[in-house]
Coordinates of C-alpha atoms in Angstrom, one line a residue:
M1 CA -85.0 192.0 211.7
T2 CA -85.8 190.0 208.6
S3 CA -84.7 191.1 205.1
V4 CA -88.6 192.1 204.3
Q5 CA -88.8 194.1 207.3
H6 CA -85.5 195.7 206.9
Q7 CA -86.5 196.8 203.1
A8 CA -89.9 197.9 204.4
R9 CA -88.4 200.0 207.0
R10 CA -85.9 201.4 204.4
Q11 CA -89.0 202.2 202.1
Q12 CA -90.8 203.9 204.8
R13 CA -87.7 206.1 205.8
I14 CA -87.1 206.9 202.3
E15 CA -90.7 208.0 201.6
E16 CA -90.8 210.1 204.8
L17 CA -87.5 212.0 203.7
C18 CA -88.9 212.4 200.2
A19 CA -92.2 213.4 201.1
A20 CA -90.7 216.3 203.4
S21 CA -88.5 217.5 200.5
I22 CA -91.5 217.7 198.2
R23 CA -93.5 219.6 200.7
A24 CA -90.5 222.1 201.2
L25 CA -90.1 222.6 197.5
S26 CA -93.6 222.7 196.4
G27 CA -95.1 224.5 199.2
Q28 CA -97.9 222.1 199.6
A29 CA -98.3 220.9 203.0
D30 CA -100.7 218.0 202.7
L31 CA -98.4 215.8 200.4
H32 CA -97.5 212.3 201.6
F33 CA -96.6 208.9 200.4
R34 CA -99.1 205.9 201.1
G35 CA -98.7 202.5 199.5
Q36 CA -95.7 203.8 197.6
R37 CA -97.9 206.5 195.8
L38 CA -98.0 210.2 196.4
H39 CA -101.2 211.6 197.7
R40 CA -102.5 215.2 198.4
G41 CA -104.7 214.7 201.4
R42 CA -106.8 211.7 200.4
K43 CA -106.6 212.1 196.7
L44 CA -104.1 209.8 194.8
L45 CA -101.9 211.8 192.5
P46 CA -101.1 210.8 188.9
L47 CA -98.0 208.7 188.1
F48 CA -96.3 211.4 185.8
A49 CA -93.1 210.6 184.3
P50 CA -91.5 207.0 184.6
H51 CA -88.2 208.4 186.1
L52 CA -90.0 209.6 189.0
H53 CA -90.6 206.2 190.4
P54 CA -87.3 204.4 191.5
Q55 CA -87.2 201.0 193.2
V56 CA -86.0 200.7 196.7
D57 CA -84.3 197.2 196.1
K58 CA -82.3 198.7 193.0
D59 CA -81.8 202.2 193.4
D60 CA -79.7 204.6 195.7
F61 CA -81.0 207.4 197.8
F62 CA -79.9 210.1 195.5
T63 CA -82.1 208.5 192.9
F64 CA -85.1 208.8 195.2
R65 CA -84.0 212.6 196.0
G66 CA -84.1 213.3 192.3
A67 CA -87.3 211.8 191.8
A68 CA -88.7 213.7 194.8
D69 CA -87.2 217.0 193.4
G70 CA -89.1 216.2 190.0
L71 CA -92.3 215.7 191.6
A72 CA -91.9 218.8 193.6
L73 CA -91.2 220.8 190.4
R74 CA -94.1 219.0 188.4
L75 CA -96.5 220.2 191.2
S76 CA -95.3 223.7 191.5
C77 CA -94.5 224.5 187.8
S78 CA -97.4 222.8 186.0
N79 CA -101.1 223.9 185.8
A80 CA -102.8 220.7 186.3
D81 CA -106.1 221.8 184.9
L82 CA -104.5 223.3 181.9
H83 CA -102.6 220.1 181.4
Q84 CA -105.4 217.9 181.6
Q85 CA -107.4 220.1 179.1
L86 CA -104.7 219.9 176.5
M87 CA -103.8 216.2 177.2
P88 CA -104.6 214.0 174.1
E89 CA -106.8 211.0 174.8
E90 CA -104.9 208.5 172.5
P91 CA -102.6 206.4 174.3
V92 CA -99.3 207.1 172.3
P93 CA -99.6 210.9 172.2
H94 CA -100.8 210.8 175.8
L95 CA -97.7 209.1 177.1
V96 CA -95.5 211.4 175.1
F97 CA -97.1 214.4 176.1
E98 CA -97.0 213.5 179.8
L99 CA -93.2 213.0 179.6
L100 CA -92.6 216.4 177.8
E101 CA -94.6 218.3 180.4
Q102 CA -92.1 216.8 183.0
I103 CA -89.2 217.7 180.9
R104 CA -90.5 221.3 180.9
C105 CA -91.1 221.6 184.8
E106 CA -87.4 220.1 185.2
S107 CA -86.0 222.7 183.0
L108 CA -87.5 225.5 185.2
A109 CA -85.5 224.3 188.2
D110 CA -83.8 227.3 190.2
T111 CA -80.2 227.9 188.9
A112 CA -79.4 228.8 192.6
M113 CA -79.9 225.4 193.6
P114 CA -77.4 223.3 191.7
G115 CA -77.9 220.3 193.8
L116 CA -81.3 220.0 192.7
A117 CA -80.4 219.8 189.1
Q118 CA -77.7 217.1 190.0
N119 CA -80.4 215.0 191.6
L120 CA -82.5 215.4 188.7
A121 CA -79.8 214.1 186.2
H122 CA -78.9 211.4 188.3
S123 CA -82.3 210.1 188.6
F124 CA -82.9 210.5 185.0
E125 CA -79.7 208.7 184.2
Q126 CA -80.6 205.8 186.5
W127 CA -83.9 205.3 184.7
S128 CA -82.1 205.4 181.3
L129 CA -79.9 202.7 182.3
A130 CA -82.6 200.5 183.6
F131 CA -84.6 200.9 180.4
V132 CA -81.6 199.9 178.2
A133 CA -80.7 196.9 180.9
A134 CA -84.2 195.6 180.5
G135 CA -84.0 195.2 176.8
L136 CA -86.8 197.6 176.1
A137 CA -84.6 199.8 173.6
D138 CA -84.1 196.6 171.5
T139 CA -87.2 197.3 169.3
S140 CA -88.1 200.0 166.8
R141 CA -90.9 201.4 169.2
G142 CA -88.8 201.1 172.1
I143 CA -85.7 202.7 170.7
L144 CA -87.9 205.6 169.2
L145 CA -89.8 206.3 172.5
F146 CA -86.2 206.4 174.2
C147 CA -84.7 208.4 171.7
V148 CA -87.3 211.0 171.5
T149 CA -87.3 211.3 175.6
Q150 CA -83.4 211.8 175.6
M151 CA -83.4 214.2 172.7
C152 CA -86.1 216.6 174.1
R153 CA -84.8 216.5 177.4
A154 CA -81.2 217.3 176.3
R155 CA -82.6 220.1 174.1
V156 CA -85.2 221.8 176.6
L157 CA -82.9 221.5 179.7
A158 CA -80.0 222.3 177.5
A159 CA -78.1 219.5 179.2
P160 CA -76.1 216.5 177.5
V161 CA -77.5 213.1 177.1
P162 CA -76.4 210.4 179.6
H163 CA -73.0 209.3 178.3
A164 CA -73.7 205.6 178.9
V165 CA -76.5 205.6 176.3
E166 CA -75.2 208.4 173.7
D167 CA -73.8 205.6 171.5
L168 CA -76.9 203.8 171.3
L169 CA -78.9 207.0 170.1
E170 CA -76.6 208.0 167.4
S171 CA -78.1 206.3 164.4
T172 CA -81.8 206.8 165.5
R173 CA -81.1 210.7 166.6
A174 CA -79.7 211.1 163.2
G175 CA -82.9 210.1 161.4
I176 CA -85.6 211.7 163.5
G177 CA -83.8 215.1 164.5
P178 CA -85.0 216.9 161.3
M179 CA -88.5 215.6 161.9
I180 CA -88.9 217.1 165.5
G181 CA -85.9 219.6 165.5
V182 CA -87.9 222.8 165.0
D183 CA -90.6 221.7 167.7
M184 CA -87.8 221.1 170.1
A185 CA -86.2 224.2 169.8
A186 CA -89.4 226.1 170.2
M187 CA -90.0 224.2 173.4
R188 CA -86.8 225.3 174.7
Q189 CA -87.7 229.0 174.0
K190 CA -91.3 228.8 175.3
R191 CA -90.7 226.8 178.2
H192 CA -91.8 229.4 180.5
D193 CA -95.4 229.4 178.9
Q194 CA -97.2 226.0 179.5
R195 CA -99.8 226.7 176.9
A196 CA -97.4 227.8 174.1
Y197 CA -95.1 224.9 175.0
A198 CA -97.8 222.3 174.7
E199 CA -98.3 223.3 171.2
H200 CA -95.0 221.9 170.1
A201 CA -95.0 218.9 172.6
L202 CA -98.5 217.9 171.0
N203 CA -96.7 218.1 167.6
I204 CA -93.9 215.8 168.5
A205 CA -96.4 213.5 170.5
R206 CA -98.6 213.3 167.2
W207 CA -95.5 212.6 165.2
V208 CA -94.5 209.7 167.4
A209 CA -98.0 208.2 167.3
D210 CA -97.7 208.4 163.4
M211 CA -94.5 206.6 163.3
F212 CA -96.0 203.8 165.5
E213 CA -98.9 203.5 163.2
A214 CA -96.5 203.4 160.1
N215 CA -94.6 200.4 161.3
A216 CA -97.6 198.6 163.1
E217 CA -97.5 195.8 160.4
E218 CA -93.6 195.3 160.7
V219 CA -94.0 195.1 164.5
E220 CA -96.6 192.5 164.3
N221 CA -94.6 190.3 162.2
S222 CA -91.5 190.6 164.2
K223 CA -92.5 190.8 168.0
T224 CA -89.9 190.1 170.6
L225 CA -90.8 188.5 173.9
T226 CA -89.6 189.3 177.3
E227 CA -88.6 186.4 179.6
D228 CA -92.1 186.1 181.0
G229 CA -93.6 186.0 177.4
E230 CA -94.8 189.3 177.1
D231 CA -94.4 191.4 173.9
I232 CA -91.4 193.8 174.5
D233 CA -93.2 196.7 173.0
R234 CA -95.9 196.3 175.4
A235 CA -93.3 196.1 178.0
A236 CA -91.9 199.4 177.0
F237 CA -95.3 201.0 177.1
R238 CA -95.9 199.7 180.4
L239 CA -92.5 201.1 181.7
V240 CA -93.4 204.4 180.3
M241 CA -96.9 204.8 181.1
Q242 CA -97.5 202.6 184.3
V243 CA -94.4 202.4 186.1
G244 CA -95.2 202.6 189.7
K245 CA -98.5 200.6 189.4
S246 CA -96.6 197.4 189.4
M247 CA -93.5 198.3 191.3
P248 CA -92.3 195.4 193.2
E249 CA -93.1 195.9 197.0
Q250 CA -91.1 194.6 199.9
M251 CA -94.2 193.5 201.6
A252 CA -97.6 193.2 200.2
S253 CA -99.8 196.2 200.6
V254 CA -103.5 196.2 201.0
V255 CA -105.6 196.7 198.0
T256 CA -107.9 199.6 198.3
G257 CA -110.4 201.5 195.9
R258 CA -113.3 203.9 195.5
S259 CA -116.7 202.9 196.8
R260 CA -119.5 204.7 194.7
V261 CA -122.2 203.8 197.2
F262 CA -120.1 205.5 199.9
E263 CA -119.5 208.4 197.6
S264 CA -123.1 208.7 196.4
S265 CA -124.3 209.1 200.0
Q266 CA -122.1 212.1 200.6
D267 CA -119.5 210.0 202.6
R268 CA -122.0 209.2 205.2
Y269 CA -121.8 205.8 206.6
Q270 CA -124.8 203.9 207.3
V271 CA -125.8 201.1 209.4
F272 CA -128.8 198.7 209.0
T273 CA -129.3 197.9 212.5
R274 CA -127.5 198.1 215.8
A275 CA -129.8 195.9 217.5
Y276 CA -127.3 193.0 217.8
D277 CA -124.1 194.8 218.5
R278 CA -122.4 193.9 221.6
E279 CA -119.5 195.0 224.0
L280 CA -118.2 192.2 226.1
P281 CA -115.4 191.5 228.5
A282 CA -113.2 188.9 227.3
S283 CA -113.7 186.9 230.6
A284 CA -117.4 186.3 229.6
L285 CA -116.3 184.4 226.3
A286 CA -114.9 181.4 228.0
R287 CA -115.2 179.4 231.2
S288 CA -112.7 180.3 233.8
G289 CA -111.1 176.8 233.7
E290 CA -110.6 177.4 229.8
L291 CA -109.1 180.6 230.5
Q292 CA -106.7 179.3 233.0
Q293 CA -105.5 176.7 230.5
L294 CA -105.2 179.2 227.6
R295 CA -103.2 181.5 230.0
E296 CA -100.7 178.6 230.6
Q297 CA -100.2 178.1 227.0
L298 CA -99.8 181.9 226.6
D299 CA -97.0 181.9 229.4
Q300 CA -95.2 179.2 227.5
H301 CA -95.2 180.9 224.3
I302 CA -93.9 184.2 226.0
A303 CA -91.1 182.2 227.8
A304 CA -89.9 180.8 224.5
Q305 CA -89.4 184.1 222.9
H306 CA -86.9 185.4 225.5
I307 CA -88.2 188.7 225.4
H308 CA -85.8 191.4 227.2
L309 CA -88.6 192.9 229.4
P310 CA -86.6 195.4 231.4
R311 CA -84.9 196.9 228.2
L312 CA -88.5 197.2 226.6
V313 CA -89.7 198.9 229.7
R314 CA -86.9 201.4 229.7
A315 CA -87.6 202.1 226.2
L316 CA -91.1 202.8 226.6
H317 CA -90.6 204.8 229.7
A318 CA -88.2 207.2 227.8
L319 CA -90.5 207.5 224.8
L320 CA -93.6 208.0 226.9
A321 CA -92.5 210.0 230.1
R322 CA -92.3 213.6 230.3
P323 CA -90.5 215.8 232.8
Q324 CA -92.7 217.1 235.6
R325 CA -91.8 219.8 237.8
E326 CA -91.6 218.8 241.5
G327 CA -90.2 222.1 243.2
W328 CA -86.7 223.2 243.8
D329 CA -83.4 221.9 245.4
S330 CA -81.7 224.9 247.1
A331 CA -78.3 225.5 248.9
L332 CA -76.4 224.0 245.5
E333 CA -73.1 225.0 244.2
E334 CA -74.3 225.4 240.8
G335 CA -77.4 226.4 239.0
L336 CA -79.5 229.4 239.0
V337 CA -78.7 232.1 241.5
D338 CA -81.1 231.9 244.5
G339 CA -81.9 235.4 245.6
R340 CA -83.0 234.4 248.9
R341 CA -79.4 233.2 250.0
L342 CA -77.5 236.2 248.7
S343 CA -77.7 237.7 252.1
L344 CA -75.2 235.1 253.3
L345 CA -72.4 236.7 251.3
I346 CA -72.3 239.5 253.8
S347 CA -71.8 237.1 256.9
S348 CA -70.0 234.5 255.1
P349 CA -68.1 235.8 251.7
T350 CA -66.7 232.3 251.1
E351 CA -70.3 230.7 251.0
R352 CA -70.6 229.0 247.7
R353 CA -74.1 227.4 248.2
L354 CA -75.9 230.3 246.5
F355 CA -77.6 228.4 243.7
R356 CA -80.7 226.3 243.0
Q357 CA -82.1 223.8 240.5
E358 CA -85.5 222.9 239.4
R359 CA -86.3 219.1 240.4
Q360 CA -87.9 217.3 237.6
T361 CA -89.3 213.7 237.6
P362 CA -90.1 211.7 234.5
L363 CA -93.9 211.0 234.5
A364 CA -95.7 209.0 232.2
D365 CA -98.9 210.8 231.8
S366 CA -100.0 208.6 228.7
V367 CA -102.6 206.0 228.0
V368 CA -102.2 203.4 225.3
S369 CA -105.0 201.6 223.6
I370 CA -104.0 198.4 221.8
L371 CA -106.7 197.5 219.2
I372 CA -106.5 194.1 217.6
D373 CA -108.1 193.0 214.5
C374 CA -109.8 189.6 215.4
S375 CA -110.9 188.6 211.8
G376 CA -110.6 185.2 210.5
S377 CA -107.5 185.7 208.4
M378 CA -105.8 186.9 211.8
R379 CA -106.3 183.4 213.2
E380 CA -102.9 182.0 212.0
H381 CA -101.4 184.9 213.8
Q382 CA -103.1 184.7 217.0
Q383 CA -100.3 183.2 219.1
A384 CA -97.8 185.8 218.1
V385 CA -100.4 188.5 218.5
A386 CA -101.3 187.4 221.8
V387 CA -97.6 187.4 223.1
L388 CA -97.1 190.9 221.4
A389 CA -100.3 192.4 223.1
D390 CA -99.9 190.6 226.6
T391 CA -96.0 191.6 226.8
L392 CA -96.5 195.1 225.7
A393 CA -99.6 195.6 228.3
R394 CA -97.3 194.3 231.0
A395 CA -94.3 196.4 229.9
L396 CA -96.4 199.7 229.7
E397 CA -97.7 199.1 233.2
L398 CA -94.2 198.5 234.5
A399 CA -93.2 201.9 232.7
G400 CA -95.9 203.7 234.5
V401 CA -98.2 204.0 231.4
S402 CA -102.1 203.2 231.5
S403 CA -103.0 200.6 228.7
E404 CA -106.2 198.7 227.6
V405 CA -106.2 195.8 224.9
L406 CA -109.4 195.8 222.8
G407 CA -110.4 193.6 220.0
F408 CA -113.0 193.7 217.3
T409 CA -114.8 191.0 215.2
T410 CA -118.6 190.2 214.4
G411 CA -121.3 188.1 216.1
G412 CA -121.6 185.9 213.1
W413 CA -120.5 185.0 209.7
N414 CA -122.1 186.6 206.5
G415 CA -124.1 189.0 208.4
G416 CA -125.6 187.0 211.0
R417 CA -129.0 188.1 212.4
A418 CA -128.7 191.8 210.9
Q419 CA -128.7 190.1 207.4
R420 CA -131.5 188.1 208.0
D421 CA -133.6 191.2 209.1
W422 CA -132.5 192.9 206.1
Q423 CA -133.8 189.9 203.9
R424 CA -137.1 190.1 205.8
A425 CA -137.4 193.8 205.0
G426 CA -137.4 193.2 201.3
R427 CA -133.6 193.5 200.7
P428 CA -133.6 197.3 200.5
A429 CA -130.7 198.7 198.2
H430 CA -127.4 199.9 199.8
P431 CA -128.3 199.2 203.6
G432 CA -124.8 200.0 204.8
R433 CA -123.2 197.9 207.1
L434 CA -125.0 194.5 207.4
N435 CA -123.5 192.5 210.4
E436 CA -123.6 192.5 214.1
L437 CA -120.5 194.0 215.8
C438 CA -118.6 192.3 218.5
H439 CA -116.3 194.5 220.4
I440 CA -114.3 192.8 223.0
V441 CA -112.4 194.3 226.3
F442 CA -109.5 192.0 227.0
K443 CA -108.0 194.6 229.5
D444 CA -109.4 198.0 230.4
A445 CA -107.4 201.0 231.3
R446 CA -108.4 200.8 235.0
T447 CA -107.6 197.2 235.6
P448 CA -104.0 196.3 236.3
W449 CA -102.3 193.6 234.1
R450 CA -102.2 190.9 236.8
Q451 CA -106.0 191.0 237.1
S452 CA -106.4 190.7 233.4
R453 CA -103.8 187.8 232.9
N454 CA -106.5 185.4 232.1
A455 CA -108.7 187.6 230.1
M456 CA -105.9 188.3 227.9
A457 CA -105.3 184.8 227.3
A458 CA -108.8 184.8 225.4
L459 CA -106.8 186.0 222.4
L460 CA -105.8 182.2 221.8
K461 CA -109.5 181.4 221.6
S462 CA -109.9 180.5 217.9
D463 CA -113.7 180.8 217.6
L464 CA -113.5 184.7 218.3
F465 CA -112.2 185.3 214.9
R466 CA -114.7 185.9 212.3
E467 CA -115.0 189.1 210.2
S468 CA -113.9 192.7 210.9
I469 CA -115.5 196.1 210.7
D470 CA -112.5 198.4 211.2
G471 CA -113.9 201.8 210.8
E472 CA -116.4 201.5 213.7
A473 CA -113.9 199.6 215.8
L474 CA -111.7 202.6 215.7
Q475 CA -114.6 204.8 216.5
W476 CA -115.2 203.0 219.6
A477 CA -111.7 202.8 220.9
S478 CA -111.0 206.4 220.4
G479 CA -114.3 207.2 222.1
R480 CA -112.9 205.3 225.1
L481 CA -109.5 207.0 224.7
A482 CA -111.2 210.5 224.8
Q483 CA -112.8 209.7 228.2
R484 CA -109.4 209.3 229.7
E485 CA -107.7 211.9 231.7
E486 CA -104.0 211.4 230.6
R487 CA -102.6 214.3 228.4
R488 CA -101.0 211.9 225.8
K489 CA -103.3 209.4 224.1
L490 CA -102.0 206.8 221.8
M491 CA -103.8 203.9 219.8
I492 CA -102.0 201.1 218.3
V493 CA -103.9 199.1 215.8
I494 CA -102.8 195.5 214.9
S495 CA -104.3 194.2 211.6
D496 CA -103.6 192.2 208.6
G497 CA -105.5 194.0 206.0
C498 CA -108.7 196.0 205.0
P499 CA -112.0 195.4 206.6
M500 CA -113.9 192.5 205.4
D501 CA -117.5 191.5 205.9
S502 CA -119.1 189.5 203.0
A503 CA -122.7 190.6 203.5
T504 CA -121.9 194.2 203.7
S505 CA -119.7 194.0 200.6
L506 CA -122.3 192.2 198.7
A507 CA -125.2 194.4 199.6
N508 CA -123.3 197.6 199.1
D509 CA -119.9 197.3 197.1
A510 CA -116.6 195.9 197.6
F511 CA -114.9 199.1 199.1
Y512 CA -117.7 200.4 201.3
L513 CA -116.2 199.5 204.4
D514 CA -112.7 200.3 203.2
N515 CA -113.6 203.9 202.4
H516 CA -115.3 204.2 205.6
L517 CA -112.0 203.3 207.5
Q518 CA -110.0 205.7 205.5
Q519 CA -112.7 208.4 206.6
V520 CA -112.2 207.6 210.0
V521 CA -108.4 207.4 210.2
Q522 CA -108.2 210.7 208.3
G523 CA -110.5 212.3 210.9
L524 CA -108.5 211.0 213.8
E525 CA -105.2 212.1 212.3
Q526 CA -106.4 215.7 211.4
Q527 CA -107.8 216.3 214.9
G528 CA -104.3 215.0 216.6
E529 CA -105.9 214.5 219.9
I530 CA -105.0 210.7 219.5
E531 CA -101.8 209.6 218.1
L532 CA -102.7 206.7 215.6
L533 CA -100.3 204.0 214.9
A534 CA -100.8 200.7 213.0
L535 CA -98.9 197.5 212.7
G536 CA -99.5 195.5 209.6
V537 CA -99.2 191.8 210.2
G538 CA -97.5 190.8 206.9
L539 CA -98.8 193.7 205.1
D540 CA -98.3 197.2 204.5
L541 CA -101.1 199.4 205.9
S542 CA -99.8 202.8 204.5
P543 CA -102.9 203.3 202.3
Y544 CA -104.7 203.6 205.4
Y545 CA -102.4 205.0 208.3
S546 CA -99.9 207.7 207.9
R547 CA -97.9 206.1 210.8
C548 CA -97.4 202.3 210.4
Q549 CA -95.1 199.5 210.4
A550 CA -95.3 196.3 208.7
L551 CA -94.3 193.3 210.8
D552 CA -93.4 189.8 209.7
L553 CA -94.9 187.6 212.5
S554 CA -94.9 184.4 210.7
Q555 CA -92.1 183.0 213.0
T556 CA -92.2 184.7 216.4
A557 CA -93.0 187.9 218.3
G558 CA -89.6 188.3 219.9
N559 CA -87.3 191.2 220.5
S560 CA -86.9 192.2 217.0
V561 CA -90.7 192.8 216.6
F562 CA -90.6 195.0 219.9
A563 CA -87.6 196.8 218.3
E564 CA -89.9 197.6 215.4
L565 CA -92.6 198.8 217.6
I566 CA -90.0 201.2 219.4
A567 CA -88.8 202.7 216.1
L568 CA -92.5 203.4 215.3
L569 CA -93.2 205.0 218.5
A570 CA -90.0 207.2 218.3
G571 CA -90.5 208.0 214.5
H572 CA -91.9 211.2 213.3
K573 CA -95.5 211.1 212.0
R574 CA -96.0 210.5 208.4
R575 CA -98.2 212.9 206.6

């Protein structure tokens, strides 16, 4: 496993544990992390305070746990509508008021839970040390923000300032204490009343803004730059206000946003025309001789990976098989008492074979659909993806699990015939999806792997890879799964990013297909009839999928990749 994958796995595990803790403490069941940000359902929650956003490559788990406890307290102890109503619009008062409200919520932690207070203190101390280590307390504005935050938290929580920064604050604290001391004392007394507390928090926020304004000319004349040339005062602002927006990621995440066109239509997805949509077997996309050559190439690629197929089969069988009753074994010396044999005790008092046990056989009553993104950007990974899909389909069959391998692309670039029809129709506004779908069946669930070997090799045919419309592809694949009789249905999506069709994006807006994919994924996950998993090829897909894993396929698709897949299958669902 590469270091990138290891860190991505650690990030995912930490987010799962923290989200579970936040849900338990706040009592809100629909909270989850996606793209390293906390969501309620599909709604992205604000960033709140800076010490609630630790970094996986720098902070320990207790720092994350403290941040999770702080988020839970904020969600359960703060009236978001009232807070938004009282929030000042100016940047400086805004950031100070936000910090002080978080401090109020943390002061309300249950005293019967001392571990929670310890976690909060540890997380805040780690952030304080990081602030100082970054040199953000070296300017007048930076030290002012830092000192006000430390003083207010110490007073409202009746807790000491972290010992490691106490000396740094001494001179500044002595100067500003008389200015905000009355309001700090009042905040301590009124911390149970959000509106009354806010009056004094606003006084402190406005005072800080006045201090910034007073020394604006001095700051302009003596700016200090960070290593990358940024004004250090602006860096301090970013750390306080926008920490989390620019957090370093272990693997790049997809970029998503809001589609005003999609929202204005009440989230109803539109299609300009379906006249050119196609569903094709992969065998129809190339001559049999070409497929045979591609199959030979694929076999060579698979052999070069030295994949431990029997171990993979055992792992899949253990995960997907469920015990099935097949009757009883009688005349045993242990187990449940068999009433039909008790009469033997009369004729043979020494008889011990009076028990029976239920006979169970593991049966994989499951079907797995492997849905592959065949967009142009996936072309550089097609060899590794082909090895992954072919080996997985073969291993599933050996484990007794039905499987099908599907792909989705478009019939043309830049809209194809659908866009030309739209142009002839006078270019009506917001036409919806504006390309011709091409859905490919490399292997269906009824066909054995051996009979689909050549068709699977079509994944190495480069001219299949064009553009991608993911939402409709998921609807198509889930519809096929719904027709299957197996009790357990799983779909594994293999993709390297968000939907991309240039014609649709230009005729609607940039995130039209993106928002439709989010809607489809959310619907499938809420229904729960299909277990939806996603493998991100070099990309974190958590902004879309609750249960996903980023893979590094830049080199191979060997045993380490299948270990990642098994871990994803075995893991609990991320909400």
